[in-house]
Coordinates of C-alpha atoms and ligand atoms in Angstrom, one line a residue:
X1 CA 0.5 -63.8 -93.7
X2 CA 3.0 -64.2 -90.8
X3 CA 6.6 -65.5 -91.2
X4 CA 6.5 -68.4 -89.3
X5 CA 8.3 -68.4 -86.0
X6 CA 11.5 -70.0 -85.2
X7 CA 12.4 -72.4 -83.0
X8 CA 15.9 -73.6 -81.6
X9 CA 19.4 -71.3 -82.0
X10 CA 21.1 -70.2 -84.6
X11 CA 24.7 -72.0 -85.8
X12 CA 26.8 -69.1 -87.2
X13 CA 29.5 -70.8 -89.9
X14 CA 28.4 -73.9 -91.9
X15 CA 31.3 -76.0 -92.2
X16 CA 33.2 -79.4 -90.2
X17 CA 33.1 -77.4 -86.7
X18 CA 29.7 -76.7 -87.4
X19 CA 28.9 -80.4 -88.4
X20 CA 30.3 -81.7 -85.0
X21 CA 28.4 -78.7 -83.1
X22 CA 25.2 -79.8 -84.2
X23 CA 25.5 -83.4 -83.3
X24 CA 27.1 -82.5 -80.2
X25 CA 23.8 -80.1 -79.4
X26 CA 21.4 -83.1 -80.6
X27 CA 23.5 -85.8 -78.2
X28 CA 23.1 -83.2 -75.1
X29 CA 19.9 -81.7 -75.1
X30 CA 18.1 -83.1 -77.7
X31 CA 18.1 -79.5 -79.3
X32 CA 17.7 -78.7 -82.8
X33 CA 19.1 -75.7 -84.5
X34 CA 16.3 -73.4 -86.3
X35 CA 19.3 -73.1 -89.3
X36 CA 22.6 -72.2 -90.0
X37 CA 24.1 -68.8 -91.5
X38 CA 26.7 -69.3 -93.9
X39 CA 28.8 -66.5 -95.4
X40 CA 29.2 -69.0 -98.9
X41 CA 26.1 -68.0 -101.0
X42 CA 26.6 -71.4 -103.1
X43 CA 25.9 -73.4 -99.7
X44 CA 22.5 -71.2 -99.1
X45 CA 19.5 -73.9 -99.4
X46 CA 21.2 -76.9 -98.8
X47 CA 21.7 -78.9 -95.5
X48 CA 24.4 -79.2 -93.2
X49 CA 23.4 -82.6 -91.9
X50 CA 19.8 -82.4 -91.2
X51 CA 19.7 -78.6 -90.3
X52 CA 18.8 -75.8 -93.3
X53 CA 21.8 -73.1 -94.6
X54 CA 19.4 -70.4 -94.1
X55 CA 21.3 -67.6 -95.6
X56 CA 24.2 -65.1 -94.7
X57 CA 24.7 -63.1 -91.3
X58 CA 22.3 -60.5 -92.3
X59 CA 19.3 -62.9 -91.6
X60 CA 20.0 -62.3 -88.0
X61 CA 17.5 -59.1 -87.8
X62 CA 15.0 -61.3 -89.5
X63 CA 14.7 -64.4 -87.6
X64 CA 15.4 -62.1 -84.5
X65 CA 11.6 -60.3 -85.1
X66 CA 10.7 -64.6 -85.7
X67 CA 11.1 -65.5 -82.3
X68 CA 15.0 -66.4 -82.4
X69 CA 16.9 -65.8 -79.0
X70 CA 20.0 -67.8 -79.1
X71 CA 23.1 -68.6 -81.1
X72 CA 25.7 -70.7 -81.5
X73 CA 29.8 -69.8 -83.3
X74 CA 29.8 -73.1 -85.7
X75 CA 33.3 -71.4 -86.9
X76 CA 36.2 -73.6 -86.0
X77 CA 38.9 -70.8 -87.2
X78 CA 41.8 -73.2 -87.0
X79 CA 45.0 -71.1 -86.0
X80 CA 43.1 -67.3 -85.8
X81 CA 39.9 -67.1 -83.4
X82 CA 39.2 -63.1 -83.9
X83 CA 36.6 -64.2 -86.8
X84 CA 34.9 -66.4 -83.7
X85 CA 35.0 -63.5 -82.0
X86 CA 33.6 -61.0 -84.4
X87 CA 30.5 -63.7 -85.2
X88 CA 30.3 -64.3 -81.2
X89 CA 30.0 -60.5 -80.8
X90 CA 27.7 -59.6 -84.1
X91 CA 25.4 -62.2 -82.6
X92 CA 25.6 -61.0 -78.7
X93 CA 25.4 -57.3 -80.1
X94 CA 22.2 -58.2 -81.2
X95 CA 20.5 -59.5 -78.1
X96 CA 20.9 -63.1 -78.9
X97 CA 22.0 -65.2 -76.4
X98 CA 25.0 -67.6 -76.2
X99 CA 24.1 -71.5 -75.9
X100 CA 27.2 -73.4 -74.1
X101 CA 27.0 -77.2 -74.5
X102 CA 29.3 -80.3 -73.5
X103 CA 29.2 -83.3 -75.6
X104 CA 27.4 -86.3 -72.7
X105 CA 30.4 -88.2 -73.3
X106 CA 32.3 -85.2 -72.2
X107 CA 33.5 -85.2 -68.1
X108 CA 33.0 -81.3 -66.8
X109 CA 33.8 -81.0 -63.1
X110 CA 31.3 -79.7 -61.4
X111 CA 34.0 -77.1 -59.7
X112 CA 34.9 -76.1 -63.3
X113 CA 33.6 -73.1 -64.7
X114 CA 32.6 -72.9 -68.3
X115 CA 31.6 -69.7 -69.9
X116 CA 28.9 -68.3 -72.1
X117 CA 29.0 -69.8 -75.6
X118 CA 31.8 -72.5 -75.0
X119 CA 31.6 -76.2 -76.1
X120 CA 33.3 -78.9 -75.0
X121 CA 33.1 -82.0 -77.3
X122 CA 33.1 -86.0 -77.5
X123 CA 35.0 -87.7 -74.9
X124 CA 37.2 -84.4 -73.8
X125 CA 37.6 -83.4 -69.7
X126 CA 37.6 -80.4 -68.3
X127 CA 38.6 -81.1 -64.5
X128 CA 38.3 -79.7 -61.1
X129 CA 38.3 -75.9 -60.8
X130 CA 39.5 -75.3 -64.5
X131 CA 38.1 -71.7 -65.6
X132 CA 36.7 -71.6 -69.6
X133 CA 35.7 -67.9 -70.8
X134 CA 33.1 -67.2 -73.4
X135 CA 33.0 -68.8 -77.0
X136 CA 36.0 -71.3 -76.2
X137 CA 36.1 -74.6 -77.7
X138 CA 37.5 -77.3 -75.9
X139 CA 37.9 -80.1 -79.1
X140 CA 37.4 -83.5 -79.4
X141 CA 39.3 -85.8 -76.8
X142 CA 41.3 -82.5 -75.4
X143 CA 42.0 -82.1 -71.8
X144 CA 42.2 -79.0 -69.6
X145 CA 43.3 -80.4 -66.5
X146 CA 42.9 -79.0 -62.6
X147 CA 43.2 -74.9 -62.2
X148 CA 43.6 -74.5 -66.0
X149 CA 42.2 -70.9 -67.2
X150 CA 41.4 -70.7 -70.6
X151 CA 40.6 -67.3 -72.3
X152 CA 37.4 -65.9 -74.1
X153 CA 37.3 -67.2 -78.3
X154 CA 40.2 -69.7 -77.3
X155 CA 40.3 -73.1 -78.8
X156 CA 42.0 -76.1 -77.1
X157 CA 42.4 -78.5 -80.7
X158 CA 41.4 -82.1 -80.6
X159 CA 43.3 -84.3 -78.6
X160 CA 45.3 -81.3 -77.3
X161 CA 46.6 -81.3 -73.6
X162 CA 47.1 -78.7 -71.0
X163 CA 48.6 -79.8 -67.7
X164 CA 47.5 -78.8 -64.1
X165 CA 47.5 -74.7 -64.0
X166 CA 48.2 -73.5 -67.3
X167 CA 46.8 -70.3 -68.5
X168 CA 45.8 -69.8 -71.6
X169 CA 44.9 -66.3 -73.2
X170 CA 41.8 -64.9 -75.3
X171 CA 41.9 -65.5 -78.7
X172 CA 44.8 -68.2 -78.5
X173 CA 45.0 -71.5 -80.1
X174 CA 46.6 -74.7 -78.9
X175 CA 46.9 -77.1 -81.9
X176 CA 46.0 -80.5 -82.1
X177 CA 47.7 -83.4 -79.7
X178 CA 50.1 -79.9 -78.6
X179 CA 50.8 -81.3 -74.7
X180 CA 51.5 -78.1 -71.9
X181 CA 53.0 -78.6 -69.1
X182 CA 51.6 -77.5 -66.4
X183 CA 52.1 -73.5 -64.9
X184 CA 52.9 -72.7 -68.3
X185 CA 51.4 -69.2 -69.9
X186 CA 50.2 -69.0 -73.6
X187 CA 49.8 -65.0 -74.3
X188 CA 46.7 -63.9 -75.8
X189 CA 46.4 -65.0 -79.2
X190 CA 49.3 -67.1 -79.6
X191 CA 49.4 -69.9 -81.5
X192 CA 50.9 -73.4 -80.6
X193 CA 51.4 -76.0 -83.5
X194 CA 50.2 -79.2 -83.9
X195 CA 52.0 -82.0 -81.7
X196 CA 54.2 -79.2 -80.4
X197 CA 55.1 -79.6 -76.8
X198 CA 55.2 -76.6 -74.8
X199 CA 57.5 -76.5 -71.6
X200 CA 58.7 -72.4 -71.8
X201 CA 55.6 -69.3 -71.3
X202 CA 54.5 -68.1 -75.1
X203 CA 54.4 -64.7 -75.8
X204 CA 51.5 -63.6 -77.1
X205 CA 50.8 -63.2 -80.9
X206 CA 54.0 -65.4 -81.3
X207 CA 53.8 -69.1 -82.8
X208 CA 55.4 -71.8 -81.4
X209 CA 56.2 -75.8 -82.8
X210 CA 58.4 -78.1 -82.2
X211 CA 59.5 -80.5 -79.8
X212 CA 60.2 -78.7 -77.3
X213 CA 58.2 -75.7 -78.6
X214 CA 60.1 -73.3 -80.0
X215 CA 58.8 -69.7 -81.8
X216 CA 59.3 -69.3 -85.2
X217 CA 57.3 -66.3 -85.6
X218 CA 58.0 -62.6 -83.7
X219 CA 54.5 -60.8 -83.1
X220 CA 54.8 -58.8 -86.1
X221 CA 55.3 -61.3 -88.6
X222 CA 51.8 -62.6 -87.0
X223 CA 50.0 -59.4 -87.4
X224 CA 49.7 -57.6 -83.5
X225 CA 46.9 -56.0 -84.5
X226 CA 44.8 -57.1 -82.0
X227 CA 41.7 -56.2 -83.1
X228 CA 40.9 -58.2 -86.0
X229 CA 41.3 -55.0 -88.1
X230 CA 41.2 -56.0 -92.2
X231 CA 44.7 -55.1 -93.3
X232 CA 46.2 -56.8 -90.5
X233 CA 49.2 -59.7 -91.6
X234 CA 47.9 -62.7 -89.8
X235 CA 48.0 -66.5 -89.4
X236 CA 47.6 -66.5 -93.1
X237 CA 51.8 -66.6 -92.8
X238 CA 51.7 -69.4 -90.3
X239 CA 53.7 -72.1 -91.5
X240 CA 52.0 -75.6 -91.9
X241 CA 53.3 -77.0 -89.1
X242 CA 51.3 -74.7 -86.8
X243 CA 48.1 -75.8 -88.1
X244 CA 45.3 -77.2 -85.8
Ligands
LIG301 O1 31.6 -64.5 -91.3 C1 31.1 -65.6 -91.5 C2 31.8 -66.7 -92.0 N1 33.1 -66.8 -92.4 C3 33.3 -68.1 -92.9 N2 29.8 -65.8 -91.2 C4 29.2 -67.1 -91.4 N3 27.9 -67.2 -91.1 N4 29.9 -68.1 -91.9 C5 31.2 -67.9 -92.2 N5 32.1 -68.7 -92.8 C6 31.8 -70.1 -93.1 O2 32.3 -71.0 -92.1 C7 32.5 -70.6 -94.4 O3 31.8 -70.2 -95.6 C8 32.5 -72.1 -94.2 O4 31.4 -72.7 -94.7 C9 32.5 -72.3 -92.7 C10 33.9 -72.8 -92.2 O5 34.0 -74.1 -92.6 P1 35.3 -75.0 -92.6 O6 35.0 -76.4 -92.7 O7 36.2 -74.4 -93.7 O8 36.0 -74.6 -91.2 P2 35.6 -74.9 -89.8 O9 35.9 -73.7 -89.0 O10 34.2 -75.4 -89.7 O11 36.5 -76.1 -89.3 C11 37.9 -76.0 -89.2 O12 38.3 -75.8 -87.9 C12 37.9 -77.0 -87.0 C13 38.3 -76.7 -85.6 C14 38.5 -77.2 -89.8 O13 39.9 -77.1 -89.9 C15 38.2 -78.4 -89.0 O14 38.8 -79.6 -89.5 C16 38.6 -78.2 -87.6 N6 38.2 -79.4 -86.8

């Protein structure tokens, strides 16, 4: 007998982010997931909302020969984005191809560019002639104003705000209701705390809170290895007050 086919993408990462993804998918194109991978066994079976937990990553090959062609990152990955980027890249390494979707309540400029794989949810703007790379997230209520660029696997928190012109690097990660002003620079993979408001460039792999920010951790107490590498010391020594 033949496995049935599948239809819809495939959510990678089962947990709030993913929750919000799928709504956000339903509200904008009235698409419906095939399933989600989950790397937490116990979850495999149930239901994240109305969507199946299929299984782990290595279903991929399998639903692949089924018919599946597209994929979703349903990893939030507060303060470190390289495991968005390894799921965004065992998925894309694959064939599968990145679904990018804005909430409807959502205001994307039509001069703004938004890349491969990126979402942008409830009620956040992305204005005129803002650039978003590939696998960003732009979270609830956030704003990336006029000119912004905003690097691959980044993720603007909820409510966060960057002003006209700010350039933000791959893999970095501005924390919730953080406000930068605008020109500023976050480095790649830098990490901006919560409510922190940034008015100085951040150097990348450094972390930065406070009112005005200020960095409170040198790029190798935040692990510089850039590529993810097991082994590397990472945001798991980011204080709390850096969280998203
Ligand atoms: O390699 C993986 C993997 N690693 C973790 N592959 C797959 N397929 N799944 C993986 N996961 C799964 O992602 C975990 O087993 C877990 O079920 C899920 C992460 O869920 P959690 O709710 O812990 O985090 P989140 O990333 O969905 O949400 C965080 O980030 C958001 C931006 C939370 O902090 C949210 O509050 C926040 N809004």
């Amino acid at each position: 007998m033949l496995a049935e086919v599948v239809h819809g993408p495939i959510i990678l990462g089962g947990g709030g982010h993913a929750r919000v993804l799928i709504d956000t998918l339903r509200s904008a194109a009235g698409v419906v997931p095939c399933g989600v991978l989950d790397a937490d066994e116990s979850r495999w079976g149930q239901r994240l909302l109305d969507v199946p937990i299929l299984g782990g990553d290595e279903l991929l090959e399998d639903l692949i020969r089924r018919g599946l062609t597209h994929f979703l990152v349903g990893l939030g990955g507060a303060r470190d984005n390289r495991p968005r980027r390894r799921l965004f890249e065992l998925a894309a390494n694959q064939g599968l191809t990145p679904m990018t979707v804005a909430h409807p309540s959502a205001v994307c400029s039509s001069w703004a560019v938004i890349g491969a794989g990126t979402v942008v949810y409830p009620t956040a703007v992305v204005n005129a002639a803002a650039e978003l790379g590939v696998n960003v997230i732009v979270n609830t209520g956030a704003i990336v104003e006029h000119d912004c660029r905003v690097g691959d696997h980044a993720h603007v928190s909820t409510g966060a705000t960057l002003c006209g012109a700010v350039r933000v690097g791959a893999l970095a990660h501005v924390g919730a209701g953080a406000t930068v002003r605008q020109g500023i620079t976050i480095g790649e993979g830098a990490v901006v705390g919560a409510g922190a408001v940034v008015i100085d460039d951040v150097e990348p792999w450094t972390v930065v809170v406070g009112v005005p920010a200020a960095r409170v951790l040198r790029p190798a107490d935040h692990g510089a290895h850039h590529d993810g590498n097991a082994g590397a010391r990472g945001p798991a020594s980011v204080p709390a007050g850096a969280s998203a």
